[in-house]
Each structure stands twice: as structure tokens, then as C-alpha cells.
Coordinates of C-alpha atoms in Angstrom, one line a residue:
X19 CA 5.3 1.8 -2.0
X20 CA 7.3 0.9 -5.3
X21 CA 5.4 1.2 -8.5
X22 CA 1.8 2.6 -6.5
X23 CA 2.0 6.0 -7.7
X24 CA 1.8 4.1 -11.2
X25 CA -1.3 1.9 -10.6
X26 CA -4.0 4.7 -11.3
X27 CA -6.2 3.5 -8.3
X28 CA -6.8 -0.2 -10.0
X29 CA -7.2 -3.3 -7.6
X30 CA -4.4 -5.0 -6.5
X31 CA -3.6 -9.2 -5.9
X32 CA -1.2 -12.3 -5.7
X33 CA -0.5 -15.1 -7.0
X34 CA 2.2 -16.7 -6.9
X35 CA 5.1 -17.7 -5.3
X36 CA 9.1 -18.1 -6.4
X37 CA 10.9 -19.6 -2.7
X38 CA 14.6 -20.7 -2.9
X39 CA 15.4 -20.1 1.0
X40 CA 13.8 -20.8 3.7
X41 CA 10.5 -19.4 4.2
X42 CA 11.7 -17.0 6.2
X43 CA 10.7 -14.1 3.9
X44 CA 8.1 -12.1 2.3
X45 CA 7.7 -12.2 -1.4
X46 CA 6.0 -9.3 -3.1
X47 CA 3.7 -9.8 -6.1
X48 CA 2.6 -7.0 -9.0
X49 CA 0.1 -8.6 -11.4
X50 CA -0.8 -6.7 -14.4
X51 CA -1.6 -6.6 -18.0
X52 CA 1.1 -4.9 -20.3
X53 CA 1.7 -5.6 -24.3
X54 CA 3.5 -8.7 -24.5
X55 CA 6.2 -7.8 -26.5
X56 CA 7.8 -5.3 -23.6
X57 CA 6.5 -7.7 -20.5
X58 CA 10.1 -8.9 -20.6
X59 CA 12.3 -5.8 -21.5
X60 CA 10.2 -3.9 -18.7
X61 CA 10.8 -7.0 -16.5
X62 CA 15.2 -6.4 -17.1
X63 CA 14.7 -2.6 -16.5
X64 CA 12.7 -2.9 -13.0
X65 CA 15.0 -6.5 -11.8
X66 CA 17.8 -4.3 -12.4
X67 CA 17.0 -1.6 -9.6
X68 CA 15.9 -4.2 -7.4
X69 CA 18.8 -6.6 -7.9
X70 CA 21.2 -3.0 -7.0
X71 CA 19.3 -2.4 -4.3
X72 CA 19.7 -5.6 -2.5
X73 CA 16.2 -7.6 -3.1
X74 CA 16.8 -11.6 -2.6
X75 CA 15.9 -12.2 -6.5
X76 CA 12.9 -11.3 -8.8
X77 CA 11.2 -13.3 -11.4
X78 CA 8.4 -12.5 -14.3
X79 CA 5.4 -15.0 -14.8
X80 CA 2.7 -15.5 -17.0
X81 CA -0.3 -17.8 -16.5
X82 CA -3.4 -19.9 -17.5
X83 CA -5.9 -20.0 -14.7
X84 CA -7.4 -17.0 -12.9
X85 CA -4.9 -15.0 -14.1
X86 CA -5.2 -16.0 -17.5
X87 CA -3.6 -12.7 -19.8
X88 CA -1.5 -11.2 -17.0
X89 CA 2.0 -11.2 -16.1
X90 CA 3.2 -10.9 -12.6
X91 CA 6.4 -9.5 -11.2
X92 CA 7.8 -10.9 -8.2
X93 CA 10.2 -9.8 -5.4
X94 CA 12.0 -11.7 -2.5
X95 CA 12.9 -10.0 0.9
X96 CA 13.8 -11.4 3.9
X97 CA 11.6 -9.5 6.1
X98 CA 9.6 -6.2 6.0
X99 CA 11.9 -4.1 7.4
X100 CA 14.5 -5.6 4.1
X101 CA 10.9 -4.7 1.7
X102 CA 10.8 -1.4 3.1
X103 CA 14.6 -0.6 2.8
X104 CA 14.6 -1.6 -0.8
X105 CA 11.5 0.0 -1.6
X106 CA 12.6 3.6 -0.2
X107 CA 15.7 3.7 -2.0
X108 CA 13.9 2.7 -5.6
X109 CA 11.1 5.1 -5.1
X110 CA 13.7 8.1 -5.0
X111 CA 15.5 7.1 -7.5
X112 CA 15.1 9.1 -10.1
X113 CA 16.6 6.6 -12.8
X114 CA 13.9 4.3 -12.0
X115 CA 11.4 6.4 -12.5
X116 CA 12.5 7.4 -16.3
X117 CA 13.5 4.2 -17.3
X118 CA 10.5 2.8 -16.2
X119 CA 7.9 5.3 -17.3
X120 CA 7.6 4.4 -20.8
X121 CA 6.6 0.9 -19.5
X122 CA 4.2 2.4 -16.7
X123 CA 2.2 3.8 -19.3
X124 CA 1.5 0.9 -21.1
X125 CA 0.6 -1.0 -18.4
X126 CA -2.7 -1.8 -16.7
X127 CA -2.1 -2.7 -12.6
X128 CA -3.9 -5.5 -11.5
X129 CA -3.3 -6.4 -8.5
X130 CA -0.5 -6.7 -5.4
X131 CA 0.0 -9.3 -2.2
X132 CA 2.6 -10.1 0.5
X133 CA 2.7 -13.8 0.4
X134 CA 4.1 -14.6 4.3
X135 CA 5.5 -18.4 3.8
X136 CA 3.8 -20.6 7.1
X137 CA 5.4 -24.4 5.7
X138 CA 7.7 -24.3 3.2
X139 CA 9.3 -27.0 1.3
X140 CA 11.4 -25.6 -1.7
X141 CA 14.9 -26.0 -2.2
X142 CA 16.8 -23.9 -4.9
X143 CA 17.2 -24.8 -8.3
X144 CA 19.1 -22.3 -10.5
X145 CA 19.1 -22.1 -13.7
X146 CA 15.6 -23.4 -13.9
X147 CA 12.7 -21.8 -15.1
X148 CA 10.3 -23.4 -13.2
X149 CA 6.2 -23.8 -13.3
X150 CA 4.2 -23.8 -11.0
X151 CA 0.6 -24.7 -9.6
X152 CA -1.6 -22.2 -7.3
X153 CA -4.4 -22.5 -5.2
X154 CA -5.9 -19.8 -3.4
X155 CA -8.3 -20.4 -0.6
X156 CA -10.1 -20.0 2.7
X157 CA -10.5 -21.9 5.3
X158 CA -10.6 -20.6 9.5
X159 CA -8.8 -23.8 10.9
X160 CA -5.1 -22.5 10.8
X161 CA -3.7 -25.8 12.0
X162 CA -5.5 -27.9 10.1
X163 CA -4.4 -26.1 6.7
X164 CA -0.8 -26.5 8.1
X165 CA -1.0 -30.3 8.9
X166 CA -3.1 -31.0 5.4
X167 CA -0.3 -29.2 3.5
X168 CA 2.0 -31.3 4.7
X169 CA 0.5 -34.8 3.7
X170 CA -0.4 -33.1 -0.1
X171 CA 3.5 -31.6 -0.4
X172 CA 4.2 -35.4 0.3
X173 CA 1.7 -36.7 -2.3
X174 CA 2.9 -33.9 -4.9
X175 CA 6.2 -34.6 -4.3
X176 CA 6.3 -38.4 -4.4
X177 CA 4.0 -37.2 -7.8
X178 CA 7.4 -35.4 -9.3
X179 CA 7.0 -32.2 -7.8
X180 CA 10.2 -30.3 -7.0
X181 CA 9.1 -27.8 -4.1
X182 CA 5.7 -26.3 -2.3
X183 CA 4.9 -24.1 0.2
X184 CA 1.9 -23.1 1.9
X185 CA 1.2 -19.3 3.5
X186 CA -1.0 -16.6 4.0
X187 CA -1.4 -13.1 1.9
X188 CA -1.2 -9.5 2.9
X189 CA -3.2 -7.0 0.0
X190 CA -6.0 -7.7 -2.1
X191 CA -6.4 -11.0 -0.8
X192 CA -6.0 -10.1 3.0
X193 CA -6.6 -13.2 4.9
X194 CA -6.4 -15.7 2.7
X195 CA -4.2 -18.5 1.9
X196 CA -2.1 -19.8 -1.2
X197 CA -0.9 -23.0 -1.6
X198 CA 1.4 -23.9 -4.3
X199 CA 3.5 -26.4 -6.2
X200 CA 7.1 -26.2 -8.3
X201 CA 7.7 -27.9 -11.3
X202 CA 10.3 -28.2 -14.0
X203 CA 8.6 -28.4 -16.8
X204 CA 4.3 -28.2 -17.1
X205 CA 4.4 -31.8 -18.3
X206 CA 5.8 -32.9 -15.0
X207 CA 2.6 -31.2 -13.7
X208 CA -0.2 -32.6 -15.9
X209 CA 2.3 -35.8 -15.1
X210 CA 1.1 -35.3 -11.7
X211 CA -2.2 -34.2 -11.6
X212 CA -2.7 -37.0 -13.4
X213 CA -1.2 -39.6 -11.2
X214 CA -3.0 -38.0 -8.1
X215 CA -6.4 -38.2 -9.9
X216 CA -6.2 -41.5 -10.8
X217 CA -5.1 -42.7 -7.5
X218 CA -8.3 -40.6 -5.4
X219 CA -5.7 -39.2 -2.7
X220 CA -7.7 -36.1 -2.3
X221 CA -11.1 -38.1 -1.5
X222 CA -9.6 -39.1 1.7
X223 CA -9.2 -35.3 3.1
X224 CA -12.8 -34.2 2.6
X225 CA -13.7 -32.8 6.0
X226 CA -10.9 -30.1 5.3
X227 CA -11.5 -29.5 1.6
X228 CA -15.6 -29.2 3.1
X229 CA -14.3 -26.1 4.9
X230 CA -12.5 -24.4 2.1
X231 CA -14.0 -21.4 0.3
X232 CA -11.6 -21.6 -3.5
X233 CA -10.5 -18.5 -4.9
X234 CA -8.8 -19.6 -8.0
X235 CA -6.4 -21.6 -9.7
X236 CA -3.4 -20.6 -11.8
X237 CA -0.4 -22.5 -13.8
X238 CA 2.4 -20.3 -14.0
X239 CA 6.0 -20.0 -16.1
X240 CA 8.8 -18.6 -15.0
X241 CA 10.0 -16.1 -18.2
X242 CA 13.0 -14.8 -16.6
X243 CA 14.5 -14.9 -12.8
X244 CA 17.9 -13.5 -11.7
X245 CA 16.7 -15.7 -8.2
X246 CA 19.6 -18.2 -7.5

């Protein structure tokens, strides 16, 4: 897979999510600590291959939460065959590889997940660098995470929220879920965590949040995105 021979055995993992179409794709996540100063001119070199070779869009996060001094790099494809596709061609390509290894080196890998969209509701906004709030989780009633996520997009959105989406992960986090919520700005979120606190919606769902095992929490900002 893209960018494995560089990880040097380290632990892979998600977290989180950039949607404009759908949810009828997989979006590929590379978390990972690298000097701050070149997180965003290694983030141009590696966009550039995948934007040429035909990936919906990429984007480059940082975060407070879980995740807390990492930045994650984050591809769209519309299905696995499309992931695989993309990923063969950038893996033989020797330009890649050079213009990248400078970067490689400096960089500590993380983590990496599939994130499979199951309820999606995230239209596209371009030109926006948007924030978001994650939550991964457990929980062993599939249905009932579905039908839950579909009241709190509601309450989130009626909060100011732009977008949210729920799904499940493929990699380090195998099995789990992530739910998570768009923003334009990280006022509009503390806006509506705020709002929802006050008002005690969640106390009203505790017989699902009772089965939830939490894995962590992140706030994330879109740096850069060439996703339309």
C-alpha cells in the first residue's frame, strides 16, 4: 500500500473524515507526527500524485483531542477497487518516491484506517476549510447506532452544524465506529456544544450511550484540501 514501505513497522489509525459526495466511498487516513514546518509542503508534494492519479480529493488536518500533535493526511476513492488503482500507480512511481523521501524521513507513522461511510449527511462546500468533531466508539447494536445518528445529525445540525456522517473503520481500529461532525469555523462548534449541553438532549439517549465503549475524541482543521 502507498506510503507502508515508509512507516518502519509503527501502529497505524483513523480519525477523521473529509465527505463531499455521497457516502458512497472509502476515505483513507495516514496519521503521523512530522516537524511542523514541512506538514504542509509534504502535504502539496504527496496531493499532487494523488490528484494525477485520479483520487476524489485529499486534505491535511491537525487536531486537539486524541490526536493532539499529529497531522493526518486524508484520501477519497469511490470504492476499493478506485483505492487500489490509485495506489498501484503511485507506488511505482518513481517520482513519488524521491520527492517524497526527504519528507519520509522526517516523519514518524502513526497510524492508518478505511473509514466506510454507513449514514452520511455532508453536502460540499468548497472553498472551506472546515473543522470538525470526532467520536470514536463501540457499540454491537448496528441498527441502533444507525437510527441514534440520525436523531444527533438532526440535533447538531439544527445546533449550526454543516454536515455528519456516521461509519465504520477498516485498520487499526478494525471494527469500530466514528461518528463525526463539519463545521465552518471551531466557534460554530463550541457554539454548539454549548447549546446541546445546555439543553440535556443527550440525557434522553442513555440506553444507547450505556452500550458504548469511547475510544476518543478529536477537533480537527482542515490546513489545506484540493476536495471540491
Amino acid at each position: 500500500l502507498i506510503f507502508i514501505k515508509h512507516f518502519n513497522n509503527k501502529n497505524l489509525f483513523l480519525n477523521n473524515l473529509l465527505i463531499t459526495e455521497g457516502g458512497k466511498m472509502i476515505v483513507a487516513n495516514w496519521d503521523y507526527k512530522i516537524t511542523a514546518s514541512k506538514a504542509v509542503d509534504a502535504y502539496k508534494i504527496a496531493s499532487k500524485y494523488f490528484e494525477k492519479y485520479g483520487s476524489i480529493g485529499t486534505a491535511l488536518q491537525n487536531h486537539l483531542g486524541k490526536k493532539t500533535g499529529l497531522y493526518t493526511f486524508i484520501a477519497g476513492f469511490n470504492n476499493n477497487e478506485h483505492f487500489g488503482d490509485v495506489d498501484d500507480k503511485i507506488s511505482h512511481d518513481e517520482d513519488f518516491a524521491q520527492e517524497m523521501e526527504p519528507y519520509f524521513e522526517m516523519t514518524s507513522w502513526e497510524a492508518m484506517n478505511f473509514y466506510t461511510p454507513r449514514s452520511h449527511n455532508m453536502e460540499p462546500d468548497p472553498g472551506v476549510k472546515n473543522c470538525f468533531a470526532f467520536w470514536g466508539f463501540s457499540h454491537d447494536d448496528e441498527d441502533l447506532v444507525l437510527k441514534e445518528s440520525e436523531t444527533f445529525f438532526k440535533y447538531w445540525m439544527d445546533a449550526g452544524a454543516n454536515g455528519g456522517s456516521v461509519g465504520q473503520l477498516r485498520g487499526t481500529d478494525d471494527g469500530t465506529w466514528g461518528f463525526g461532525i463539519r463545521f465552518q469555523s471551531m466557534k460554530d462548534y463550541g457554539i454548539a456544544q454549548d447549546k446541546l449541553n445546555a439543553d440535556g438532549v443527550f440525557a434522553n439517549h442513555k440506553k444507547f450511550f450505556d452500550g458504548i465503549t469511547w475510544h476518543g475524541f478529536n477537533l480537527s482543521r482542515v490546513l489545506e484540501t484540493n476536495w471540491d
